[in-house]
Coordinates of C-alpha atoms and ligand atoms in Angstrom, one line a residue:
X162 CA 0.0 0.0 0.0
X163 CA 1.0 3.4 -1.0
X164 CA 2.6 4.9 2.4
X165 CA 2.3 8.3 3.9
X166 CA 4.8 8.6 6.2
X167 CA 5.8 11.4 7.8
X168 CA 4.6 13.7 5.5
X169 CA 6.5 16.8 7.2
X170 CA 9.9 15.3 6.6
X171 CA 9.5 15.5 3.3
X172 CA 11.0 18.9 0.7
X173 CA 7.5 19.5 -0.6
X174 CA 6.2 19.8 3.5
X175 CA 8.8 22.2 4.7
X176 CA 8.9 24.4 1.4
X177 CA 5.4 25.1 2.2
X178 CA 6.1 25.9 5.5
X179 CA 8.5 28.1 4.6
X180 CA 6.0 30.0 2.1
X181 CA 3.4 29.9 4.6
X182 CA 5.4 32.1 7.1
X183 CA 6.0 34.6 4.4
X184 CA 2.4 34.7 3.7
X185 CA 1.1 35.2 6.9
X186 CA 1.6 39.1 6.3
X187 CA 0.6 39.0 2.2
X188 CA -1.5 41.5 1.2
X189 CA -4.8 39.4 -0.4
X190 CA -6.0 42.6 -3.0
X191 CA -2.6 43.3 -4.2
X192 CA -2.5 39.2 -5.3
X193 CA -5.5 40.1 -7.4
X194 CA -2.7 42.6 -9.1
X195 CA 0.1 40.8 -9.2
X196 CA -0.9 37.9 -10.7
X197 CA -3.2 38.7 -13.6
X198 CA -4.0 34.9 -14.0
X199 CA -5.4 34.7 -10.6
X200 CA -9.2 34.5 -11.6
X201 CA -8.7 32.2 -14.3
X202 CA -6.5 29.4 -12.2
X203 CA -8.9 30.0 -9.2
X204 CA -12.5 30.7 -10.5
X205 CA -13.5 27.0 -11.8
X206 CA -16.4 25.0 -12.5
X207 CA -17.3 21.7 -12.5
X208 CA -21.1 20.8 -13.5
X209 CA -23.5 23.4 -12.3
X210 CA -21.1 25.0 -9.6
X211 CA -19.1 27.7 -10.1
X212 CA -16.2 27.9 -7.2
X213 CA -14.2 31.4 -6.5
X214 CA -10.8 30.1 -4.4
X215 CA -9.4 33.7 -5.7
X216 CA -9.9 35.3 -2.3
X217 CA -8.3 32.9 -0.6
X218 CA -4.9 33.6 1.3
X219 CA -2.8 31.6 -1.3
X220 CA -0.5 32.6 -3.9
X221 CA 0.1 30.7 -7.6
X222 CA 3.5 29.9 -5.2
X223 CA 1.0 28.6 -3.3
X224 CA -0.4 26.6 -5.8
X225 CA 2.7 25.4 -6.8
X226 CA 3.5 24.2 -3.3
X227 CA 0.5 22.5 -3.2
X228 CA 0.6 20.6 -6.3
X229 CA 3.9 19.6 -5.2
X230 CA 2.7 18.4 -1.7
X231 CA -0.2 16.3 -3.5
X232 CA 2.4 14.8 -6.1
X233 CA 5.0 13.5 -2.4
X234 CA 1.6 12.4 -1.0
X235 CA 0.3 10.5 -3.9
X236 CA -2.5 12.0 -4.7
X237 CA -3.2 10.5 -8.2
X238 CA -2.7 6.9 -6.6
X239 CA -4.9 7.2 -3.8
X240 CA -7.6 8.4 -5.9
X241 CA -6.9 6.0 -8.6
X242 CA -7.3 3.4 -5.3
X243 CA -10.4 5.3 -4.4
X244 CA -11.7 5.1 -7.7
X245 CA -10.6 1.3 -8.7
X246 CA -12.4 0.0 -5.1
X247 CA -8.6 -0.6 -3.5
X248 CA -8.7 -0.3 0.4
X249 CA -8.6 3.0 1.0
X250 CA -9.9 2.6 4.7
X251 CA -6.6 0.7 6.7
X252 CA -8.0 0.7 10.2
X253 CA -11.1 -0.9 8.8
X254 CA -9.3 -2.8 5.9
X255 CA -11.9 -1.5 3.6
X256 CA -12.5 -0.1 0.3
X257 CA -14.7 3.0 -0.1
X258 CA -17.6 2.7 -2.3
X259 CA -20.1 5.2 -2.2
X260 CA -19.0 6.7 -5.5
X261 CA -20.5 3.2 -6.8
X262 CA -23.9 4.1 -6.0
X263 CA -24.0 6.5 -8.0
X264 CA -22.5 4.7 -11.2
X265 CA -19.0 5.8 -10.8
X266 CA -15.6 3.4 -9.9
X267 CA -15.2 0.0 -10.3
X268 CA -17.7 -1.9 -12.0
X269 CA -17.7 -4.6 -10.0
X270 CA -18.2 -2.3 -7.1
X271 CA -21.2 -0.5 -9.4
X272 CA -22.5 -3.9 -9.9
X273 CA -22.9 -4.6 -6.3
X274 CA -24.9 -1.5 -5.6
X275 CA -27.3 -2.0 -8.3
X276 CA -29.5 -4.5 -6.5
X277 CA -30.2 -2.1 -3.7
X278 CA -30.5 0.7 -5.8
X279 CA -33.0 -0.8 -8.2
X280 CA -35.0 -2.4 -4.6
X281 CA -35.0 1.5 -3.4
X282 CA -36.8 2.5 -6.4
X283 CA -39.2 -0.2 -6.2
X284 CA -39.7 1.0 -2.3
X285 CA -39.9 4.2 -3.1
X286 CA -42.5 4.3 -5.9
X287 CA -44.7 1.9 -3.8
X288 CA -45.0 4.1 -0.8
X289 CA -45.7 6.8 -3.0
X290 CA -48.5 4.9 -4.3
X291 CA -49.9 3.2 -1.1
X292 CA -51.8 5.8 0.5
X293 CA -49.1 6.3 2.9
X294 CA -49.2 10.1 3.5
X295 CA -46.1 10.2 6.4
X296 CA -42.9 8.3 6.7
X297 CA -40.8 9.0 10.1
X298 CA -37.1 8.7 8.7
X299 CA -35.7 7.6 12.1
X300 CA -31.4 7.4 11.7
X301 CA -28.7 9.4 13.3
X302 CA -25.2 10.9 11.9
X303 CA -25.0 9.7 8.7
X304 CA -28.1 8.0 8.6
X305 CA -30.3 11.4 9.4
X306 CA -27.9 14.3 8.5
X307 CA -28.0 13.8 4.4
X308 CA -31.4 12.6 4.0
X309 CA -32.6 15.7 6.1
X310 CA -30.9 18.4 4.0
X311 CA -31.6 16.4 0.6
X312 CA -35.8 16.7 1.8
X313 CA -35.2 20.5 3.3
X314 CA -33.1 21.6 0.5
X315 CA -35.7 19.9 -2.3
X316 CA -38.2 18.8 -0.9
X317 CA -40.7 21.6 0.1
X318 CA -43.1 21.6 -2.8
X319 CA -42.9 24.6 -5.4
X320 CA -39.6 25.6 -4.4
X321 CA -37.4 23.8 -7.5
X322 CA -37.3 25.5 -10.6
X323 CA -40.2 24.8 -12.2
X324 CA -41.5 23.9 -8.7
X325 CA -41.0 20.0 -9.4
X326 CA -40.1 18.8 -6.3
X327 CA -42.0 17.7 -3.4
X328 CA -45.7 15.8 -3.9
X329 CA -44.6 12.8 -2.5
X330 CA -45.7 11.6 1.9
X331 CA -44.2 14.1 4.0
X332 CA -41.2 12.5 5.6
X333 CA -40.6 13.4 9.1
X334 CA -36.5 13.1 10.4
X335 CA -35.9 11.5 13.8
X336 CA -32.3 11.6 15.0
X337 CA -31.5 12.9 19.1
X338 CA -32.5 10.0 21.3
X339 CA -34.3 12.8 23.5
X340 CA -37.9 11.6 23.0
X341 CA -39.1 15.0 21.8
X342 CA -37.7 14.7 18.6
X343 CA -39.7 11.6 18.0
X344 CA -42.7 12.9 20.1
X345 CA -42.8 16.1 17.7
X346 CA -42.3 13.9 14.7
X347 CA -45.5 11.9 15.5
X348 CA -47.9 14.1 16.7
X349 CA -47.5 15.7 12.4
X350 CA -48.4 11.9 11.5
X351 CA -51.7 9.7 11.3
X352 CA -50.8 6.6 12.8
X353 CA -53.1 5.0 9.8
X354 CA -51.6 6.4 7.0
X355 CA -47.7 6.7 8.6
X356 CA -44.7 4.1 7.5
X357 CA -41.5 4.0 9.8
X358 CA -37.9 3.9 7.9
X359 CA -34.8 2.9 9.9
X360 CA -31.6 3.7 8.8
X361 CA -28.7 2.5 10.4
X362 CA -25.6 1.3 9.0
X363 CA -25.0 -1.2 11.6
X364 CA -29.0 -1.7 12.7
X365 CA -27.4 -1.4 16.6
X366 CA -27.3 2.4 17.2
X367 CA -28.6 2.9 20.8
X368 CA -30.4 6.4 19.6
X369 CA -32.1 4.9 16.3
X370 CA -33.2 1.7 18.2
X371 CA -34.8 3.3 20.9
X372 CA -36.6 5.5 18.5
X373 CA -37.3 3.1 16.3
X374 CA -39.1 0.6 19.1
X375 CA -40.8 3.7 20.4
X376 CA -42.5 4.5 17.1
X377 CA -43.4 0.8 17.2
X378 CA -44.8 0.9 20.5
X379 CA -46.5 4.5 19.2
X380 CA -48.1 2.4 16.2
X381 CA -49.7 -0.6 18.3
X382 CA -51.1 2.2 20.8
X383 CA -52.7 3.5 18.0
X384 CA -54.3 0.3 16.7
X385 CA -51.7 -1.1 14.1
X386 CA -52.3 -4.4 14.3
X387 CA -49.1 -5.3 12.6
X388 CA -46.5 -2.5 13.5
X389 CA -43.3 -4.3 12.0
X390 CA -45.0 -4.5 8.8
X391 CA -45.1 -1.1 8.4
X392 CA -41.5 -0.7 8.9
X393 CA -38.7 -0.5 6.3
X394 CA -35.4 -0.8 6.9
X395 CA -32.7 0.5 5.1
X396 CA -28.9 -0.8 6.7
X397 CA -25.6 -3.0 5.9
X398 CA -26.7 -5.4 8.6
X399 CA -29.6 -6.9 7.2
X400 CA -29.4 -9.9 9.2
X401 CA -30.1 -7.7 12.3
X402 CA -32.8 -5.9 10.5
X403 CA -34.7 -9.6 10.0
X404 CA -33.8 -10.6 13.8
X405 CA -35.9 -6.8 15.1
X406 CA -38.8 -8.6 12.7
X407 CA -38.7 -6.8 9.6
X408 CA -39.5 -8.3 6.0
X409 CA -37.4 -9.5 3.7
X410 CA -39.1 -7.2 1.4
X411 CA -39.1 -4.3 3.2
X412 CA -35.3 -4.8 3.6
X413 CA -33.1 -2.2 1.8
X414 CA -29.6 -2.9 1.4
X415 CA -26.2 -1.2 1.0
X416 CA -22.4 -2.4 1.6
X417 CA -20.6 -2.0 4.6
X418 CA -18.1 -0.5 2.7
X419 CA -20.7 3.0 2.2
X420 CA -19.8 4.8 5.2
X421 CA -22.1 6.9 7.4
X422 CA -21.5 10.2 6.4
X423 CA -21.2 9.0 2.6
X424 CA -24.2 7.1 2.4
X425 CA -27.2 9.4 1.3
X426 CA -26.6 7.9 -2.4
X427 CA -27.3 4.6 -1.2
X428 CA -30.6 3.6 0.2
X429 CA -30.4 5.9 3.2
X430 CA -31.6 8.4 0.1
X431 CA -34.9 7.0 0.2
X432 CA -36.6 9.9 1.5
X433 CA -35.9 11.9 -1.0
X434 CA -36.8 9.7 -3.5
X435 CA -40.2 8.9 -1.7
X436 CA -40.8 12.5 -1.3
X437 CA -39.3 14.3 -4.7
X438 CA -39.9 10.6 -6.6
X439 CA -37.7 8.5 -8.2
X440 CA -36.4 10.7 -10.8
X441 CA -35.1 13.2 -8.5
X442 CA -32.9 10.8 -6.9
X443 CA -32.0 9.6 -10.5
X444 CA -30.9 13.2 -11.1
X445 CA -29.4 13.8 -7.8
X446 CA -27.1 10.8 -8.6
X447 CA -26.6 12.2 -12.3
X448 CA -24.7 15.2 -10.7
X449 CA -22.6 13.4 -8.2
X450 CA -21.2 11.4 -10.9
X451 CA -20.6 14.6 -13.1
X452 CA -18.3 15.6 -10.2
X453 CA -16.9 12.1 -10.1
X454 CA -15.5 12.0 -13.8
X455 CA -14.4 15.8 -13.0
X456 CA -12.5 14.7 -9.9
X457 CA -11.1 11.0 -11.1
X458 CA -9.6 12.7 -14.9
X459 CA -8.8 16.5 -14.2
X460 CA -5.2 17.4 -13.6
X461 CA -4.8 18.6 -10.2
X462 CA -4.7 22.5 -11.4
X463 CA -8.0 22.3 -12.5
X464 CA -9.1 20.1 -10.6
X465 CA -12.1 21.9 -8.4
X466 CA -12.7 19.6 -5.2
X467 CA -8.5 18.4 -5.6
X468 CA -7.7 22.4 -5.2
X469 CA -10.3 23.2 -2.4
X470 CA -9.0 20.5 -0.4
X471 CA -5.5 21.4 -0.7
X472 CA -6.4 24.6 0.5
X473 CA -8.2 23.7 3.3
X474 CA -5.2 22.0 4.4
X475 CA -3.0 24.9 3.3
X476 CA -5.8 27.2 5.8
X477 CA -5.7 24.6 8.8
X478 CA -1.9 22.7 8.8
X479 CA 0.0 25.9 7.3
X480 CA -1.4 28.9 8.6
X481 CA -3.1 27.5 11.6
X482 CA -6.5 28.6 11.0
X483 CA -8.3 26.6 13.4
X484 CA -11.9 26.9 11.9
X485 CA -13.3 26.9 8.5
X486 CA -17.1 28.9 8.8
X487 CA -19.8 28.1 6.0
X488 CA -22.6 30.2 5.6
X489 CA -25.7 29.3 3.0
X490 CA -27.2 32.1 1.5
X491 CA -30.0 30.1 0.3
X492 CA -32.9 29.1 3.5
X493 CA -33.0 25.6 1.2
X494 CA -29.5 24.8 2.2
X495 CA -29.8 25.5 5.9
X496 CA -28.5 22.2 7.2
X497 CA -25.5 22.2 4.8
X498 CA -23.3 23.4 7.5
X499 CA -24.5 20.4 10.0
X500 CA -24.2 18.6 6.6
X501 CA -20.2 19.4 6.3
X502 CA -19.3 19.2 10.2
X503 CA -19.8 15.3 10.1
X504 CA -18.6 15.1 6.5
X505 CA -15.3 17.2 7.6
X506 CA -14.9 16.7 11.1
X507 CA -15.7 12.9 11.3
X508 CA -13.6 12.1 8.0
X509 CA -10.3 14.4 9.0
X510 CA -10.7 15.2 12.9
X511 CA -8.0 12.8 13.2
X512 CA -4.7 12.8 15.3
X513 CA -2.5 9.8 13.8
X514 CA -2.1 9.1 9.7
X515 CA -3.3 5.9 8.1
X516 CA -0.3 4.1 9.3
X517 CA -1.3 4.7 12.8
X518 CA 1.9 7.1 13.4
X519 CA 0.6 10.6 15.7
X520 CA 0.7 13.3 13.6
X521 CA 2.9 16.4 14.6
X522 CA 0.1 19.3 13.1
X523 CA -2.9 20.1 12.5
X524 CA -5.5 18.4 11.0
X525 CA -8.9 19.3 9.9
X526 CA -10.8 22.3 11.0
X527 CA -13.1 22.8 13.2
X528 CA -16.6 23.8 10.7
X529 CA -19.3 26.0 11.6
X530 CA -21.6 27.8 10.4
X531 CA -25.0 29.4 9.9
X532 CA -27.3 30.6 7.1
X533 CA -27.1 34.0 5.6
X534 CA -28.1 36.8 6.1
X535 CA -29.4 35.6 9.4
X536 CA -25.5 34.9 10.4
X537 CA -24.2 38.5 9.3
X538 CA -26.8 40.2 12.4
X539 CA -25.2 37.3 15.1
X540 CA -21.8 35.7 14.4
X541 CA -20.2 38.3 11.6
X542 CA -19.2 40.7 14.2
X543 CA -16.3 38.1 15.0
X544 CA -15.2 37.7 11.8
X545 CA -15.1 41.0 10.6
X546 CA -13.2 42.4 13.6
X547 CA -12.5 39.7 15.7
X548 CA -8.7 38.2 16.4
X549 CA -9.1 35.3 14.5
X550 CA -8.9 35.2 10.5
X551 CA -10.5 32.3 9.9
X552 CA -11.2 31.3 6.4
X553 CA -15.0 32.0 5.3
X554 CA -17.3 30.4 2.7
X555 CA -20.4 31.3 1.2
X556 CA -22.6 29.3 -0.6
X557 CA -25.8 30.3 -2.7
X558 CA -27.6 29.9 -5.6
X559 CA -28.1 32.2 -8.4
X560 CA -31.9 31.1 -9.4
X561 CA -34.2 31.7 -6.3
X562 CA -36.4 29.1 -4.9
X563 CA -39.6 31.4 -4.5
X564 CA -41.7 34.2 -6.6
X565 CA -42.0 36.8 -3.8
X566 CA -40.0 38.9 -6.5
X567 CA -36.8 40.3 -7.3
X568 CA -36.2 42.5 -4.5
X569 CA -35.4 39.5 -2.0
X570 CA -32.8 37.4 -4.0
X571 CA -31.1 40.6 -5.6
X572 CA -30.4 41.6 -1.9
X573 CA -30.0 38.2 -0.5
X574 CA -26.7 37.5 -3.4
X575 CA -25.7 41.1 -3.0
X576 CA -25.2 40.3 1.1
X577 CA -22.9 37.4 -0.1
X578 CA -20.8 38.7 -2.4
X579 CA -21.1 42.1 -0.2
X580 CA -19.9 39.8 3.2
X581 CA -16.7 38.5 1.2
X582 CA -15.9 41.7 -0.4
X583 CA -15.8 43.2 3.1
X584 CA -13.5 40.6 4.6
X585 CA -11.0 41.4 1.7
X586 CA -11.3 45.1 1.6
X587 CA -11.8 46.2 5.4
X588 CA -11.3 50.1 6.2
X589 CA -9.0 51.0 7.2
X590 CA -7.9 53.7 10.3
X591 CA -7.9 56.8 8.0
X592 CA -11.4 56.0 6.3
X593 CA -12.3 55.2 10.1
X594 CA -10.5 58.5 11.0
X595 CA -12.9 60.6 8.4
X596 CA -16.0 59.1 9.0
X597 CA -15.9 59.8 13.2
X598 CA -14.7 63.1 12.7
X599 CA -11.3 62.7 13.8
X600 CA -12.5 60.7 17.5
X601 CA -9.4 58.5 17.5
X602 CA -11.0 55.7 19.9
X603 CA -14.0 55.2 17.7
X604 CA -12.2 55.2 14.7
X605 CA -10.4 52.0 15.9
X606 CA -13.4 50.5 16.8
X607 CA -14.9 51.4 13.4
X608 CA -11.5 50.1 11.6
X609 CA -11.8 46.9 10.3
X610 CA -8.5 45.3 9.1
X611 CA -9.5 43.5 6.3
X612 CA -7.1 40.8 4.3
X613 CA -9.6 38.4 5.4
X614 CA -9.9 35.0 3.0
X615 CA -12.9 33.5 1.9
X616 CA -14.8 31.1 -0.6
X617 CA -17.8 32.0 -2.6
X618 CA -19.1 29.1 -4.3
X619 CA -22.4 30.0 -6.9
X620 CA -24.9 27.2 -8.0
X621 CA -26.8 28.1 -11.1
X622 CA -29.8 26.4 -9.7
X623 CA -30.9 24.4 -6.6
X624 CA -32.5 21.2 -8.5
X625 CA -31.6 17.8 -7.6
X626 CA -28.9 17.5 -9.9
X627 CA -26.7 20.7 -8.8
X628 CA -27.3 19.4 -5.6
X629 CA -25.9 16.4 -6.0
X630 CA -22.8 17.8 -7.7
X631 CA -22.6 19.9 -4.7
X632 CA -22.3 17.7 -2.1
X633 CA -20.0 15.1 -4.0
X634 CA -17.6 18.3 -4.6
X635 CA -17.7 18.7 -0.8
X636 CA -16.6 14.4 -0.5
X637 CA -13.8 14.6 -2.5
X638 CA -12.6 18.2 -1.2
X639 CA -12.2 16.1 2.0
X640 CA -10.7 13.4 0.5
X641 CA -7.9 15.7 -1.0
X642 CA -7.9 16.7 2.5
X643 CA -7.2 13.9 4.1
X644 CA -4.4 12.3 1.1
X645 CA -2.5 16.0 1.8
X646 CA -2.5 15.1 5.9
X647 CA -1.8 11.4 4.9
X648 CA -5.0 10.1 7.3
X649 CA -8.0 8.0 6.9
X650 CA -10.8 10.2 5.9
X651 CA -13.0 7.0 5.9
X652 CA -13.0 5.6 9.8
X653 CA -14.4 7.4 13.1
X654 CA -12.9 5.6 15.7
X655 CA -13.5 9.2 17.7
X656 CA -16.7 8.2 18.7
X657 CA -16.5 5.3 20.3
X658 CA -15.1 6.0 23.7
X659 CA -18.0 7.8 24.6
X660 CA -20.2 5.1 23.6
X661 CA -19.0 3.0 25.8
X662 CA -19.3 5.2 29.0
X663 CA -22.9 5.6 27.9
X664 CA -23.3 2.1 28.5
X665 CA -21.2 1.9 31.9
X666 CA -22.8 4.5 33.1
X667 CA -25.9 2.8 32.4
X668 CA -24.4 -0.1 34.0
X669 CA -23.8 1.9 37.2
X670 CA -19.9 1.8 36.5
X671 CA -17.2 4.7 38.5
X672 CA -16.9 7.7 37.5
X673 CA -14.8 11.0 38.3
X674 CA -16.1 12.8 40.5
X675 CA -18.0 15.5 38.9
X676 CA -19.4 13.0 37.0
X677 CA -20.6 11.1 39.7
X678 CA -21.7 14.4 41.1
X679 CA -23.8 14.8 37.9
X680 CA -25.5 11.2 37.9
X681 CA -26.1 11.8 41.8
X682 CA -27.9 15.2 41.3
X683 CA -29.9 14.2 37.9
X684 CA -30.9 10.6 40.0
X685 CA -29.6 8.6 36.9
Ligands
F6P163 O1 -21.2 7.3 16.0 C1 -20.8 7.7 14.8 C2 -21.6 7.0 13.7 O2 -21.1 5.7 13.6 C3 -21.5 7.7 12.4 O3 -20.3 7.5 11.7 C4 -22.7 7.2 11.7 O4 -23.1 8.0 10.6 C5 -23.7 7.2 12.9 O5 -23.0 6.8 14.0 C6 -24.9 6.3 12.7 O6 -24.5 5.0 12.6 P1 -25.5 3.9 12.1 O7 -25.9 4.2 10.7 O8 -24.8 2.6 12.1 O9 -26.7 3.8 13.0

């Protein structure tokens, strides 16, 4: 296997180093003049996405450094693993497939997914046509966070363009264990017209099970004489789903290879395809695998999700920038941000590389972020004038989802562009100076010191299509990610530790003491 050891012993590591002290003082606008070619090298697009990198605190040295850094990583083998179904997932000696359910890598691999994919069509046209009228989606991570943004983002009727999407049973999302989230779901549904979906990879998660035998318990209460028959279950543990009682045919599955956070292509789409039909999900697909051929044949300088992942990595392991904020100017994509912290944080939140040696810098950012313009009267203040300089990223879409009129949109994409122009430019003490008529103190409250990097990234359209190109530009940005840091993007072994004091705890096991304090005082 193609090795990434120590990573920062190597020339590409430490000439970027190097460049990123000198550029921790560049001047961002004079880039813009300096290099003449900037826009064209960092303004790409891929599909329906158009992706500005230019304001970015990077350099075509930069660039350079990068490319250099990809080529001692080995970037083009790792993907050529990723994309020929090799193990790209050591701890878990697995490959990574979910760019198979959508038509793209190995054919065997795209073989093996078409079963499932052709049974989730089947599922999905039949509940459409059953007189079911709600579906609870009950899943968590993975299994909730995609599906829920693919219904919110598309699946509000009359909010596509040509307002396609959306006549299908209302589908109801159920992750947090807390009983109100299931409790709220319900009380929307008629137990006599409601289907329940669980989604779980592994068909053991404590959250989804307990929600998923409360919305059985919820069903017989209500007169269901047959509650498990109204359950489908979509997992890569199928044997467990026919031990909780479920039908064979109400059994939708995907390979364990597909992990969480990479899984709304599979069957954990369902929703989507029950709610926005079949098509939708055909298209959704369609424009993941656009990305796909972009990403597996384009030359890392043009290569869109290759060259936002190096310079994430450049942001967080170079110049330290411990957060990446990402702020959708569109209400449709309002659960893109939750979308991207598993996707980014679960994947490259990691501390050793995929040999298992500890790394010596940083990894992945922390992501945040909010929905704009909401965001620019709460959090903005911070990153206008605060004493970080994180890297910022905006995200909307140039058609608008309603017919309110012009007025909204044209001031909704003028905030956006408005925002990052402002983080580049600033204003400085003089213009301060002018405007406060010479009050020194509130002029340096009113300076803002610009130089400030950020992402703007412009769909033409929010249909299913740019949406999946979208997302699947966000998977193999982290994937660049993680082949730059040399880690495994693919396992979460982060998680577990706290599993497992759940269950002690629940077990009555020793704790420290404000712990036990806690347990005492909540009369656990
Ligand atoms: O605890 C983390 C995690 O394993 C995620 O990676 C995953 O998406 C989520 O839990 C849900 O897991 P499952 O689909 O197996 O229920």
């Amino acid at each position: 296997m193609t090795t990434s050891a120590a990573l920062d012993t190597t020339p590409a590591w430490a000439l970027l180093a190097d460049h990123a002290a000198a550029m921790a003082s560049a001047d961002l606008t004079a880039l813009f003049a300096a290099e003449p070619a900037r826009l064209e090298t960092m303004v790409l697009d891929v599909g329906e996405i158009c992706v500005d990198l230019s304001k970015q605190a990077a350099s075509a040295e930069t660039l350079a450094g990068l490319a250099a850094l990809a080529k001692t990583a080995a970037f083009d083998d790792w993907r050529t693993r990723l994309f020929a179904g090799a193990v790209v997932n050591p701890s878990e000696g697995r490959a990574a497939t979910h760019i198979a359910e959508r038509g793209s890598g190995a054919a065997a691999d795209v073989a093996a997914a078409a079963p499932g994919q052709a049974k989730l069509r089947a599922v999905a046209d039949a509940v459409r046509g059953d007189g079911t009228r709600h579906v609870v989606h009950i899943g968590i991570g993975g299994s909730a966070l995609g599906p829920a943004l693919l219904l919110d983002a598309l699946g509000h009727a009359g909010e596509g363009p040509g307002g396609h999407t959306g006549d299908g049973p209302a589908v109801h999302v159920v992750a947090n264990i807390d009983g109100i989230a299931l409790s709220r779901a319900l009380a929307a549904c008629d137990p006599a017209a409601t289907k329940i979906v669980i989604v779980s990879k592994t068909f053991s998660t404590l959250e989804t099970m307990t929600n998923a035998n409360s919305a059985l318990d919820w069903l017989a209460a209500h007169g269901v004489a047959d509650p498990r028959g109204r359950c489908i279950a979509v997992t890569a543990a199928p044997g467990r789903a026919r031990d909780f009682g479920i039908g064979e045919a109400n059994i939708l599955p995907f390979a364990d290879t597909v992990g969480g956070r990479y899984s709304l292509w599979s069957a954990v789409g369902l929703p989507l395809a029950i709610r926005c039909g079949v098509a939708a999900f055909d298209d959704l697909l369609a424009g993941a695998a656009a990305v796909d051929a972009h990403f597996q044949h384009t030359p890392f300088a043009r290569n869109l999700p290759a060259l936002a992942g190096a310079l994430d990595v450049w942001a967080a392991t170079f110049m330290g920038k411990a957060t990446r904020s990402v702020f959708a100017y569109d209400e449709r994509l309002r659960l893109l941000p939750s979308f991207l912290q598993q996707l980014e944080m679960e994947s490259n939140g990691k501390r050793v590389d995929r040999d298992g040696h500890p790394v010596a810098y940083p990894t992945a950012a922390i992501t945040w972020g909010g929905t704009g313009t909401d965001a620019q009267h709460a959090v903005f203040q911070l990153l206008h004038q605060g004493t970080h300089s994180d890297p910022v990223e905006f995200v909307a879409v140039r058609e608008p989802g309603h017919d309110l009129g012009a007025t909204h949109h044209r001031q909704l994409l003028g905030n956006a562009f408005a925002q990052g122009a402002a983080l580049l430019r600033g204003r400085t003490f003089d213009e301060a100076l002018a405007m406060t008529g010479g009050d020194e103190a509130i002029a340096r409250a009113r300076s803002f010191p610009g130089n400030r990097p950020s992402t703007t990234i412009l769909l033409d359209r929010l249909d299913p299509r740019a949406l999946g190109s979208l997302l699947a530009f966000y998977e193999h940005r982290t994937f660049t990610a993680a082949v730059l840091l040399g880690i495994n993007p693919f396992d979460q072994w982060g998680v577990e530790l706290g599993k497992e004091m759940a269950s002690a705890l629940d077990a009555g096991g020793n704790f420290d003491p404000s712990t036990e304090g806690l347990i005492a005082r909540a009369g656990l």
